[in-house]
mmCIF file of C-alpha atoms in Angstrom:
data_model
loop_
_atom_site.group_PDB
_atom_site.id
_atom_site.type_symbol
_atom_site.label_atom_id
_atom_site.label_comp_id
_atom_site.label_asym_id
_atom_site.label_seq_id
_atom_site.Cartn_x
_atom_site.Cartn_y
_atom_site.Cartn_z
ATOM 1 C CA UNK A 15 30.708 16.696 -3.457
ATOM 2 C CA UNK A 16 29.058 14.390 -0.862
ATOM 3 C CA UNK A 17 26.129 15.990 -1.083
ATOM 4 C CA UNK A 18 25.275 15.718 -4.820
ATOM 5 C CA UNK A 19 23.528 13.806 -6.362
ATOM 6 C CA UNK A 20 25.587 12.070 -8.693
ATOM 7 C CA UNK A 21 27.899 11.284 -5.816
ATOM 8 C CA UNK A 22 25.472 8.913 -4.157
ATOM 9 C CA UNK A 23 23.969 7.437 -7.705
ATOM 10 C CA UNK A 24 27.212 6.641 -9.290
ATOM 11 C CA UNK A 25 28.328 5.115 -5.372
ATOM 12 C CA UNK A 26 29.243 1.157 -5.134
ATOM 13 C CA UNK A 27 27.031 -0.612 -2.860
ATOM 14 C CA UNK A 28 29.382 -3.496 -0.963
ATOM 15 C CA UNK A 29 27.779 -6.540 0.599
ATOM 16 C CA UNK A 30 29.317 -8.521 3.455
ATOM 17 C CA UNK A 31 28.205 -11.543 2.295
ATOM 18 C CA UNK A 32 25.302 -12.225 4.878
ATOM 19 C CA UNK A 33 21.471 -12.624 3.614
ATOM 20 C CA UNK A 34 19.440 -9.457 5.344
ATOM 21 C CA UNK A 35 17.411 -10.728 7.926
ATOM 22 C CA UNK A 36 13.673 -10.718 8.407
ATOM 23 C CA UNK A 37 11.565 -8.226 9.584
ATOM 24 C CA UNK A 38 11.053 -9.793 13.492
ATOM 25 C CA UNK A 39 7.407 -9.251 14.086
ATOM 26 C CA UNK A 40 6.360 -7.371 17.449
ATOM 27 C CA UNK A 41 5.261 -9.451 20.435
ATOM 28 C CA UNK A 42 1.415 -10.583 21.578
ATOM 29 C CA UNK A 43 0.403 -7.291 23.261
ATOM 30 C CA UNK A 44 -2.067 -6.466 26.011
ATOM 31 C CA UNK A 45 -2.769 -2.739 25.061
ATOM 32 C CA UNK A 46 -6.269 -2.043 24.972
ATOM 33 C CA UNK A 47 -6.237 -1.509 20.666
ATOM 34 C CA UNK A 48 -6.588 1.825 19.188
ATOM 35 C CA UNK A 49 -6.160 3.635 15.440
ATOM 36 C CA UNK A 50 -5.846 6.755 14.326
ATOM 37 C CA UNK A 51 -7.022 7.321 10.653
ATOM 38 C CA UNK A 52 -6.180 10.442 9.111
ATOM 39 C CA UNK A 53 -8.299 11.444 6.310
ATOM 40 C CA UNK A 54 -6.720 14.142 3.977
ATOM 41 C CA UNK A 55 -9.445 15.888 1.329
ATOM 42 C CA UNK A 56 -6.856 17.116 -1.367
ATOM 43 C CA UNK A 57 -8.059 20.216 -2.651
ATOM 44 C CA UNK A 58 -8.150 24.106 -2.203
ATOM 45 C CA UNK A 59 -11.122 24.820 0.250
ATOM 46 C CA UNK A 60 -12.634 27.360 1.049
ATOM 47 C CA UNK A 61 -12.547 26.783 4.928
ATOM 48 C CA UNK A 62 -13.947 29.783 6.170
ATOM 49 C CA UNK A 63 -17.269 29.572 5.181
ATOM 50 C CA UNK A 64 -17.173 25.713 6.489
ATOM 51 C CA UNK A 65 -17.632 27.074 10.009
ATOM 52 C CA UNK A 66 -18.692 30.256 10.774
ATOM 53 C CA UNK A 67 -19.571 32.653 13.911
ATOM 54 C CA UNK A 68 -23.498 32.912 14.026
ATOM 55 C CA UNK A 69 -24.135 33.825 17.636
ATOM 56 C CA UNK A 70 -21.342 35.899 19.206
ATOM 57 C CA UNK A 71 -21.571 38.591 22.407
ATOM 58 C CA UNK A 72 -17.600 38.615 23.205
ATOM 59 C CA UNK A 73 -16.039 41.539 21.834
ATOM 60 C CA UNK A 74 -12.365 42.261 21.008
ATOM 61 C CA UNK A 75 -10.160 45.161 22.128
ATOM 62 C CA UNK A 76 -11.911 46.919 18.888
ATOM 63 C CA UNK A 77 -15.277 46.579 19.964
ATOM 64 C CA UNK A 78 -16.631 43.546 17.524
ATOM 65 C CA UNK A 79 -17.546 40.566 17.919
ATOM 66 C CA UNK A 80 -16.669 37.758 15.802
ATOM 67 C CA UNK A 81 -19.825 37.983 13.841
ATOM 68 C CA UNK A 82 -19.163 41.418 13.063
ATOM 69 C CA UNK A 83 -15.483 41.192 11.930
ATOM 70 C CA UNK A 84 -16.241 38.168 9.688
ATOM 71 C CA UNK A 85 -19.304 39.855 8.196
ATOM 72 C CA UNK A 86 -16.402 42.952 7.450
ATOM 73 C CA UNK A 87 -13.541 40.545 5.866
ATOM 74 C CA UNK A 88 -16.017 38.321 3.647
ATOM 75 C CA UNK A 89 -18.204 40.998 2.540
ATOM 76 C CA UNK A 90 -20.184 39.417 -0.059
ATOM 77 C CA UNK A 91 -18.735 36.463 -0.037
ATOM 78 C CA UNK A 92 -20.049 35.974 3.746
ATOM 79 C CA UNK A 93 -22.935 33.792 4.482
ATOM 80 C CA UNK A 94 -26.028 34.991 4.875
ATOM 81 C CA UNK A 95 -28.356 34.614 7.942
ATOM 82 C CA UNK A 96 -30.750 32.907 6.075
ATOM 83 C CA UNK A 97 -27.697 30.661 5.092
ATOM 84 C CA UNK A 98 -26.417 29.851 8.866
ATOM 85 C CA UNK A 99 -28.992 27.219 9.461
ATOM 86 C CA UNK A 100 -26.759 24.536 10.654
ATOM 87 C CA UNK A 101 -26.128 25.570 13.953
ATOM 88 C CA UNK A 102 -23.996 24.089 16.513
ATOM 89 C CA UNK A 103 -23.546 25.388 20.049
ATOM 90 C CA UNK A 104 -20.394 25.565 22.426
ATOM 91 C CA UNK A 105 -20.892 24.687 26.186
ATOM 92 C CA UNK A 106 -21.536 27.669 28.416
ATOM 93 C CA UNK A 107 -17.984 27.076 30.288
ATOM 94 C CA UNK A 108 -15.665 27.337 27.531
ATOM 95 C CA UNK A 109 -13.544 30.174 26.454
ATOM 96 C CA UNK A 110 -14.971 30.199 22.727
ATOM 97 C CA UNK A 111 -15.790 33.875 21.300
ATOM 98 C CA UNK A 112 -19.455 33.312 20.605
ATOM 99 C CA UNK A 113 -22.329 30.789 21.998
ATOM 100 C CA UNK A 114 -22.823 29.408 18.628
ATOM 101 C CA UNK A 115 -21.302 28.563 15.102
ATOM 102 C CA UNK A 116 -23.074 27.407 12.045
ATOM 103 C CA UNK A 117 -21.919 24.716 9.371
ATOM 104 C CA UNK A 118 -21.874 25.150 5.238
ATOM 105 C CA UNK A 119 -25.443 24.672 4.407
ATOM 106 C CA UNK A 120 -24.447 21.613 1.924
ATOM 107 C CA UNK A 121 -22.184 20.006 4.742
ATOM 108 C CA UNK A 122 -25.295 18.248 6.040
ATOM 109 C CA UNK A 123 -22.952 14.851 6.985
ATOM 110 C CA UNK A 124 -20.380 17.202 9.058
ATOM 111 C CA UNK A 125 -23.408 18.806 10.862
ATOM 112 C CA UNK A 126 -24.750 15.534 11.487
ATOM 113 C CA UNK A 127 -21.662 13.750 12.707
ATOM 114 C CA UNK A 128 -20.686 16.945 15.041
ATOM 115 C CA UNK A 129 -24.289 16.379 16.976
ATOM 116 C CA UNK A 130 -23.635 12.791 17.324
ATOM 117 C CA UNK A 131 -20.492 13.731 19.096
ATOM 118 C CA UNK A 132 -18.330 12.135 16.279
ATOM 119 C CA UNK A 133 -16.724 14.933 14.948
ATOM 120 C CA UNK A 134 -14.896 18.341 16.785
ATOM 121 C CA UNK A 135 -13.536 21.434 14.849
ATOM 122 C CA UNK A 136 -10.204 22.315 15.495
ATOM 123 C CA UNK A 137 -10.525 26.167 14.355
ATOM 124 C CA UNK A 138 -7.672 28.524 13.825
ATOM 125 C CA UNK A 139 -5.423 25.979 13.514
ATOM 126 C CA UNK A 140 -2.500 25.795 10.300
ATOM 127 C CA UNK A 141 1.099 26.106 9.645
ATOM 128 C CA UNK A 142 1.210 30.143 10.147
ATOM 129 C CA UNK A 143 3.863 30.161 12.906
ATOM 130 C CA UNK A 144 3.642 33.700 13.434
ATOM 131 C CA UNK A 145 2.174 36.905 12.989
ATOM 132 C CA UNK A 146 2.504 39.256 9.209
ATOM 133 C CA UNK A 147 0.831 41.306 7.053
ATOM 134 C CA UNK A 148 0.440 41.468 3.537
ATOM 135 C CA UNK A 149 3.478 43.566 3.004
ATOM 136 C CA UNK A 150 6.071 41.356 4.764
ATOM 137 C CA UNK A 151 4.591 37.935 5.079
ATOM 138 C CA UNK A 152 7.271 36.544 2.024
ATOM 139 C CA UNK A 153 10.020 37.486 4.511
ATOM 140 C CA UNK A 154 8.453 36.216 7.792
ATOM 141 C CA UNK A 155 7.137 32.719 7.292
ATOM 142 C CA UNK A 156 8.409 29.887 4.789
ATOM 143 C CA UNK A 157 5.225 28.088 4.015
ATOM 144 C CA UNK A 158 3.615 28.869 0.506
ATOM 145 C CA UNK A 159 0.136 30.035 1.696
ATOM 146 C CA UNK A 160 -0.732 30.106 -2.012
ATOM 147 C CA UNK A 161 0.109 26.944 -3.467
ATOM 148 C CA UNK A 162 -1.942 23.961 -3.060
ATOM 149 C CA UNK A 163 0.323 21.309 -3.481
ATOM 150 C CA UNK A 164 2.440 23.312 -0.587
ATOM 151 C CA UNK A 165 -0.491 23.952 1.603
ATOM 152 C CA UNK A 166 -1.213 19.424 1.522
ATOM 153 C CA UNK A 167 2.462 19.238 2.092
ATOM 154 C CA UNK A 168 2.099 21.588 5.286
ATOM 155 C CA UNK A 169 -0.911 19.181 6.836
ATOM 156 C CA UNK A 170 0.933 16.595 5.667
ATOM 157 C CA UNK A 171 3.933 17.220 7.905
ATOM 158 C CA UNK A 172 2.630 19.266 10.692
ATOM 159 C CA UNK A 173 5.753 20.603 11.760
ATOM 160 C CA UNK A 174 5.686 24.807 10.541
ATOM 161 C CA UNK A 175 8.457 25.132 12.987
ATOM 162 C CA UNK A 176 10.780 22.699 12.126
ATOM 163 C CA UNK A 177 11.198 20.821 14.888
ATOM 164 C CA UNK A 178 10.501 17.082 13.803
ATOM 165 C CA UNK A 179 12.894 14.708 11.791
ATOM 166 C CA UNK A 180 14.182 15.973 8.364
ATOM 167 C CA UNK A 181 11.521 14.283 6.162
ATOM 168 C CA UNK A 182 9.523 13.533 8.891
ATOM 169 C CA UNK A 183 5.406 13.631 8.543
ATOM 170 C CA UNK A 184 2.847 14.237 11.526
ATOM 171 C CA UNK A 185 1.608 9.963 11.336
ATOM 172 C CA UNK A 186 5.673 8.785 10.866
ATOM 173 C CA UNK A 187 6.964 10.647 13.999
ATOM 174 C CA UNK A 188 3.390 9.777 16.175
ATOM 175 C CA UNK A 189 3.759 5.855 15.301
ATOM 176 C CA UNK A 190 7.637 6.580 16.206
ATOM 177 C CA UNK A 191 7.116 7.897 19.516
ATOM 178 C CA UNK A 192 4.356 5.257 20.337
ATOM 179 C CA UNK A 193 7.002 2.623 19.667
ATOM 180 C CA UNK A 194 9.212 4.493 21.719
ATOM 181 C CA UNK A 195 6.951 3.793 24.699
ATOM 182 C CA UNK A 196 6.817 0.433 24.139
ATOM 183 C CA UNK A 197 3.309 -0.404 22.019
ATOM 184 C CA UNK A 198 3.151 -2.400 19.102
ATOM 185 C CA UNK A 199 2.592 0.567 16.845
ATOM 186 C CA UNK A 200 2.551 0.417 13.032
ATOM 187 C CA UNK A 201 1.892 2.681 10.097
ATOM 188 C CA UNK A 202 0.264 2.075 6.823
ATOM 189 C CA UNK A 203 -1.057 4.225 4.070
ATOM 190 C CA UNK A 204 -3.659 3.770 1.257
ATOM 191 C CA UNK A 205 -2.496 3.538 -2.420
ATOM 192 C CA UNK A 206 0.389 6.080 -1.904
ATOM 193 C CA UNK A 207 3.338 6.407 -0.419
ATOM 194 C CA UNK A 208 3.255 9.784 1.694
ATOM 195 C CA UNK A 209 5.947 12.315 3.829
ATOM 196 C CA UNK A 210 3.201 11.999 6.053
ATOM 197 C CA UNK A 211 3.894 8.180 7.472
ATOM 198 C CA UNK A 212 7.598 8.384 7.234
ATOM 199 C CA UNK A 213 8.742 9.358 10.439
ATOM 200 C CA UNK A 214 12.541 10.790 9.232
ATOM 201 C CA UNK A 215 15.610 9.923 8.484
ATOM 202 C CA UNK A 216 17.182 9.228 11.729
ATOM 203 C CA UNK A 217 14.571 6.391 12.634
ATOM 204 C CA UNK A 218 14.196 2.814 11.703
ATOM 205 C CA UNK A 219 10.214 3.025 10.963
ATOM 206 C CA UNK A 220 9.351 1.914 7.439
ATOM 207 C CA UNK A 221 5.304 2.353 6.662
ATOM 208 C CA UNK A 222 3.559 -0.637 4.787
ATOM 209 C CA UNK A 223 1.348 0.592 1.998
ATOM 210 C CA UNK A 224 -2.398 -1.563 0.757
ATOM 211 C CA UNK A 225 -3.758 -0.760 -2.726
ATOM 212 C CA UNK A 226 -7.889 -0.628 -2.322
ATOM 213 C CA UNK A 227 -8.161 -2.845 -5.709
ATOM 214 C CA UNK A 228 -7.187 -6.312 -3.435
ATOM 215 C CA UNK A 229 -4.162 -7.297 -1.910
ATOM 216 C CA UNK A 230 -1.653 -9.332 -4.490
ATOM 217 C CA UNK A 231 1.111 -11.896 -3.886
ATOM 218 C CA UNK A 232 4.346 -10.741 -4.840
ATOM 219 C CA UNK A 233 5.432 -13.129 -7.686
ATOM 220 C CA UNK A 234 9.011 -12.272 -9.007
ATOM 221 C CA UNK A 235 8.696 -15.288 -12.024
ATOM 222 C CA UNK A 236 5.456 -15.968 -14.086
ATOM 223 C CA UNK A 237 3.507 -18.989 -12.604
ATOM 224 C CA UNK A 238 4.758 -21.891 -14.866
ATOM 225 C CA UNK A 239 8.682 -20.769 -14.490
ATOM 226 C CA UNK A 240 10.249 -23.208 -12.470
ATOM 227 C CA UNK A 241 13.383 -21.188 -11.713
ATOM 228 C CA UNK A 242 12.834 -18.992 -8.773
ATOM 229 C CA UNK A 243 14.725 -15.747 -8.552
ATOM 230 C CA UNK A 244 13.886 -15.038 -5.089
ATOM 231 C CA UNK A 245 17.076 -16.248 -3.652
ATOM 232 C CA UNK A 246 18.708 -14.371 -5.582
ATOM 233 C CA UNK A 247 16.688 -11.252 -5.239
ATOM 234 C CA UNK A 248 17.453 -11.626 -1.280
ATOM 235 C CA UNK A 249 21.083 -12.572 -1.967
ATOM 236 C CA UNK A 250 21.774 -8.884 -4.237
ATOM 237 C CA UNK A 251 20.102 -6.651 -1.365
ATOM 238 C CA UNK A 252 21.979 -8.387 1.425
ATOM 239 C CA UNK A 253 23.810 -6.901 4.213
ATOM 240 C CA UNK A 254 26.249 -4.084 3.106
ATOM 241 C CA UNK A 255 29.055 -2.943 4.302
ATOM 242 C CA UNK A 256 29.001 0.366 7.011
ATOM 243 C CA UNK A 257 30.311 2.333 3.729
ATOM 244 C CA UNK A 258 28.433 1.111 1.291
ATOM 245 C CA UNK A 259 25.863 3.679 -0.900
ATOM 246 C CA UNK A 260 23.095 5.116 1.598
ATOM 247 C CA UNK A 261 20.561 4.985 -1.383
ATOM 248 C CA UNK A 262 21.920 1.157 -2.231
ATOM 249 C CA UNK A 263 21.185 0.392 1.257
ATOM 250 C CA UNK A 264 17.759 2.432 1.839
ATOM 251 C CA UNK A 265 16.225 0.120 -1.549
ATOM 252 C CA UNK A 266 17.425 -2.833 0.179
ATOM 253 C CA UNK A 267 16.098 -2.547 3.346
ATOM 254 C CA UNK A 268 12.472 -1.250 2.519
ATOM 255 C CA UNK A 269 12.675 -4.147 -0.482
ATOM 256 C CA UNK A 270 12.811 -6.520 1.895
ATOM 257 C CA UNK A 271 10.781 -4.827 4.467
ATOM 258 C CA UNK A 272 8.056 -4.599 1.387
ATOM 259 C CA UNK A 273 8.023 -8.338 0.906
ATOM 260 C CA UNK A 274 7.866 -9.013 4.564
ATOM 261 C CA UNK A 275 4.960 -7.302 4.472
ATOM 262 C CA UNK A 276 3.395 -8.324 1.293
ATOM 263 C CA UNK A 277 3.179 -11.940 2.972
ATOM 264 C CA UNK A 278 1.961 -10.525 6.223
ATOM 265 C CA UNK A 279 -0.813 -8.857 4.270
ATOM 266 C CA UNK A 280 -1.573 -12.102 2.232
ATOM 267 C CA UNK A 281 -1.862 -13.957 5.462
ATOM 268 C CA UNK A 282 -4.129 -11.163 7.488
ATOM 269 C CA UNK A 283 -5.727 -8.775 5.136
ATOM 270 C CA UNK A 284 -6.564 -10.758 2.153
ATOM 271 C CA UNK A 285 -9.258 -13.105 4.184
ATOM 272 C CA UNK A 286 -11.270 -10.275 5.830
ATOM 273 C CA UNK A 287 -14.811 -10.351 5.259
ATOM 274 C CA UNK A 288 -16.180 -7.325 6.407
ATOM 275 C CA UNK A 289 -20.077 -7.269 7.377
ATOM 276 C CA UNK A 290 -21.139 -3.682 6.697
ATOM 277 C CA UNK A 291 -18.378 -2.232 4.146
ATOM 278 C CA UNK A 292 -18.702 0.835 2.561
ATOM 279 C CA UNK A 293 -21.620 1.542 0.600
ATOM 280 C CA UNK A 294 -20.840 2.119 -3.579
ATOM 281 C CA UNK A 295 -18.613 1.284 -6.074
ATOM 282 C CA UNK A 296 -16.461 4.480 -6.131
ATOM 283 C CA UNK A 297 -12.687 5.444 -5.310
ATOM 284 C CA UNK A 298 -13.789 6.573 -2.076
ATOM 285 C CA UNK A 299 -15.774 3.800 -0.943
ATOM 286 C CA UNK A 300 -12.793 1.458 -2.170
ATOM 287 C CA UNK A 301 -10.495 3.564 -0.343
ATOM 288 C CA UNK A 302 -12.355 3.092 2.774
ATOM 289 C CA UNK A 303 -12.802 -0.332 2.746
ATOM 290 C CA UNK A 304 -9.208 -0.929 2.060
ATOM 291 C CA UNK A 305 -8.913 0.614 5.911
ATOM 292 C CA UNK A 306 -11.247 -1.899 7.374
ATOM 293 C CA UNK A 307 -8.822 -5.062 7.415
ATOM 294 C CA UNK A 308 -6.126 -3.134 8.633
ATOM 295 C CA UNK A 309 -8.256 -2.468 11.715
ATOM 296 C CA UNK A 310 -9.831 -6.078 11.952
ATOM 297 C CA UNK A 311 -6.589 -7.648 11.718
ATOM 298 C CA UNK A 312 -4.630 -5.797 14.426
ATOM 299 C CA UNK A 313 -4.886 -9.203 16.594
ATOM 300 C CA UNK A 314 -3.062 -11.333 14.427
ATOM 301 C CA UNK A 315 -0.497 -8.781 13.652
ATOM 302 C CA UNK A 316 0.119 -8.444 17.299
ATOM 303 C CA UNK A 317 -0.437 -4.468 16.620
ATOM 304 C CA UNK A 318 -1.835 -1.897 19.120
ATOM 305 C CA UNK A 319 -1.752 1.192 17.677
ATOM 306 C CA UNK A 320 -2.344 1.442 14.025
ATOM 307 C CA UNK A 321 -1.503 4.930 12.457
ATOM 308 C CA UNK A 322 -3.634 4.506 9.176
ATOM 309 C CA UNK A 323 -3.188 7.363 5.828
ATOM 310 C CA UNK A 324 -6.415 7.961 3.162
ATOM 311 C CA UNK A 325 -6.278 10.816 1.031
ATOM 312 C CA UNK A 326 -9.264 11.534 -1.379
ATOM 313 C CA UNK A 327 -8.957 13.807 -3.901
ATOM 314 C CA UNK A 328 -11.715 16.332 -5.887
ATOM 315 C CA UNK A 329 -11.634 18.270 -2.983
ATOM 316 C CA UNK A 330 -10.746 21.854 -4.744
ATOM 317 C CA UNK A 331 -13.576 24.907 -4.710
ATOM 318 C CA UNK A 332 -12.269 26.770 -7.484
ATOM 319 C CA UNK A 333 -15.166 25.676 -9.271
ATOM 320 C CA UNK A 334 -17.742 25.665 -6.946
#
């Protein structure tokens, strides 16, 4: 019965009487500032002709190389010689399978960025916690290796063996652990709200979110009402009792956490001017400037470590 639904919908929510108190805001810190933004491309891709042996002289215990065994697998769908123009090489001491890779002939900016020394591949690397074939791979592993929205989950959460938070995401538990050691660490998330910045049930962490069309005041009245439910508003999702209703409790406490932080962002955000913004008038470029005050404003946040969410979309190949 606890565990139902209706058991926790239908449940009373008791106050104590006592207005919830404000967010406290973290102290000045010294931290040298840093951010982590993680960019998710929503889509179905087709990653294995992104990067791709070219140049390989390490055999395995069957006598290919990696050239030779992805040239097997792809078949036709394999890129060509002709096609592996991009090339990228791997430093002589390393323990990589071949001496060079190439890039997708149309990724031109990830070739680019990788030769600056902005970008690094992390191959090989998904939710596939261990080894199956095609006959028993339903009964071995839990992730749905065919389903998109599954798959976005998966990078999403970053945890294929379970061992994070229930409902925890990969940015949520990182930013949780940060503020374990003692920085100033906060996380926020572009337009939606994501498993990805929530860091689980059994911590205190609540992400802020930033919509890329402006930040806006939270007004609760129209302008020319003179009576101001606010007080009231904080007064109905005050303190509650240990026994009150978990969900009653969980809308409280992110309300007000959500209005703390809709002033904050008034105060910080909405007065940026950034100097070199993204170029365009597009989602993306939106998206991506929406980041920008986050980082500029770390200062008077007192933040050191901003953990910062962007997911684009259009991303699938199923057409390409």
């Amino acid at each position: 019965i606890v565990n139902t639904p209706e058991f926790h919908s239908t449940g009373l929510t008791r106050r104590i009487g006592q207005i919830r108190p404000e967010p406290e805001s973290p102290p000045p810190s010294s931290n040298r500032y840093k951010a982590v933004v993680y960019v998710l491309l929503a889509g179905g891709a087709d990653s294995y002709n992104m990067l791709v042996p070219h140049t390989c002289t390490k055999k395995n215990n069957g006598g290919q190389t990696v050239l030779e065994q992805y040239n097997a697998l792809r078949s036709s769908m394999a890129m060509t010689s002709s096609e592996r123009y991009r090339i990228i090489d791997t430093k002589s001491n390393n323990e990589q399978p071949c001496e060079q890779f190439a890039i997708h002939p149309e990724l031109k900016i990830v070739h680019e960025l990788y030769k600056q020394g902005d970008l690094a591949f992390f191959a090989n690397a998904g939710v596939i916690h261990k080894p199956f074939t095609k006959k028993n791979y339903k009964q071995r592993i839990e992730t749905q290796l065919f389903s998109h929205p599954s798959m976005q989950e998966e990078a999403r959460r970053i945890d294929p063996f379970g061992n994070g938070n229930p409902g925890s995401g990969i940015l949520g538990r990182m930013c949780d652990k940060l503020i374990e050691k003692g920085y100033n660490a906060k996380a926020s998330s572009i337009n939606v709200a994501t498993i990805a910045t929530s860091a689980g049930d059994d911590s205190e962490l609540i992400p802020q979110y930033v919509s890329s069309r402006g930040i806006t005041m939270f007004h609760p009245k129209p302008r020319k009402e003179t009576f101001d439910p606010l007080p009231y508003i904080k007064e109905m999702n005050g303190v509650t009792a240990l026994q009150s209703n978990i969900f009653g409790e969980t809308w409280s406490k992110e309300l007000n956490q959500a209005i703390h932080d809709n002033r904050e962002q008034m105060e910080h955000l909405s007065n940026i001017v950034i100097s070199n913004p993204a170029e365009g008038n597009d989602r993306y470029a939106k998206i991506m400037n929406a980041v920008l005050p986050i980082i500029l404003s770390h200062k008077e946040r007192n933040v050191d470590r901003d953990i910062i969410y962007v997911e684009l979309g259009g991303w699938d190949h199923h057409k390409e």
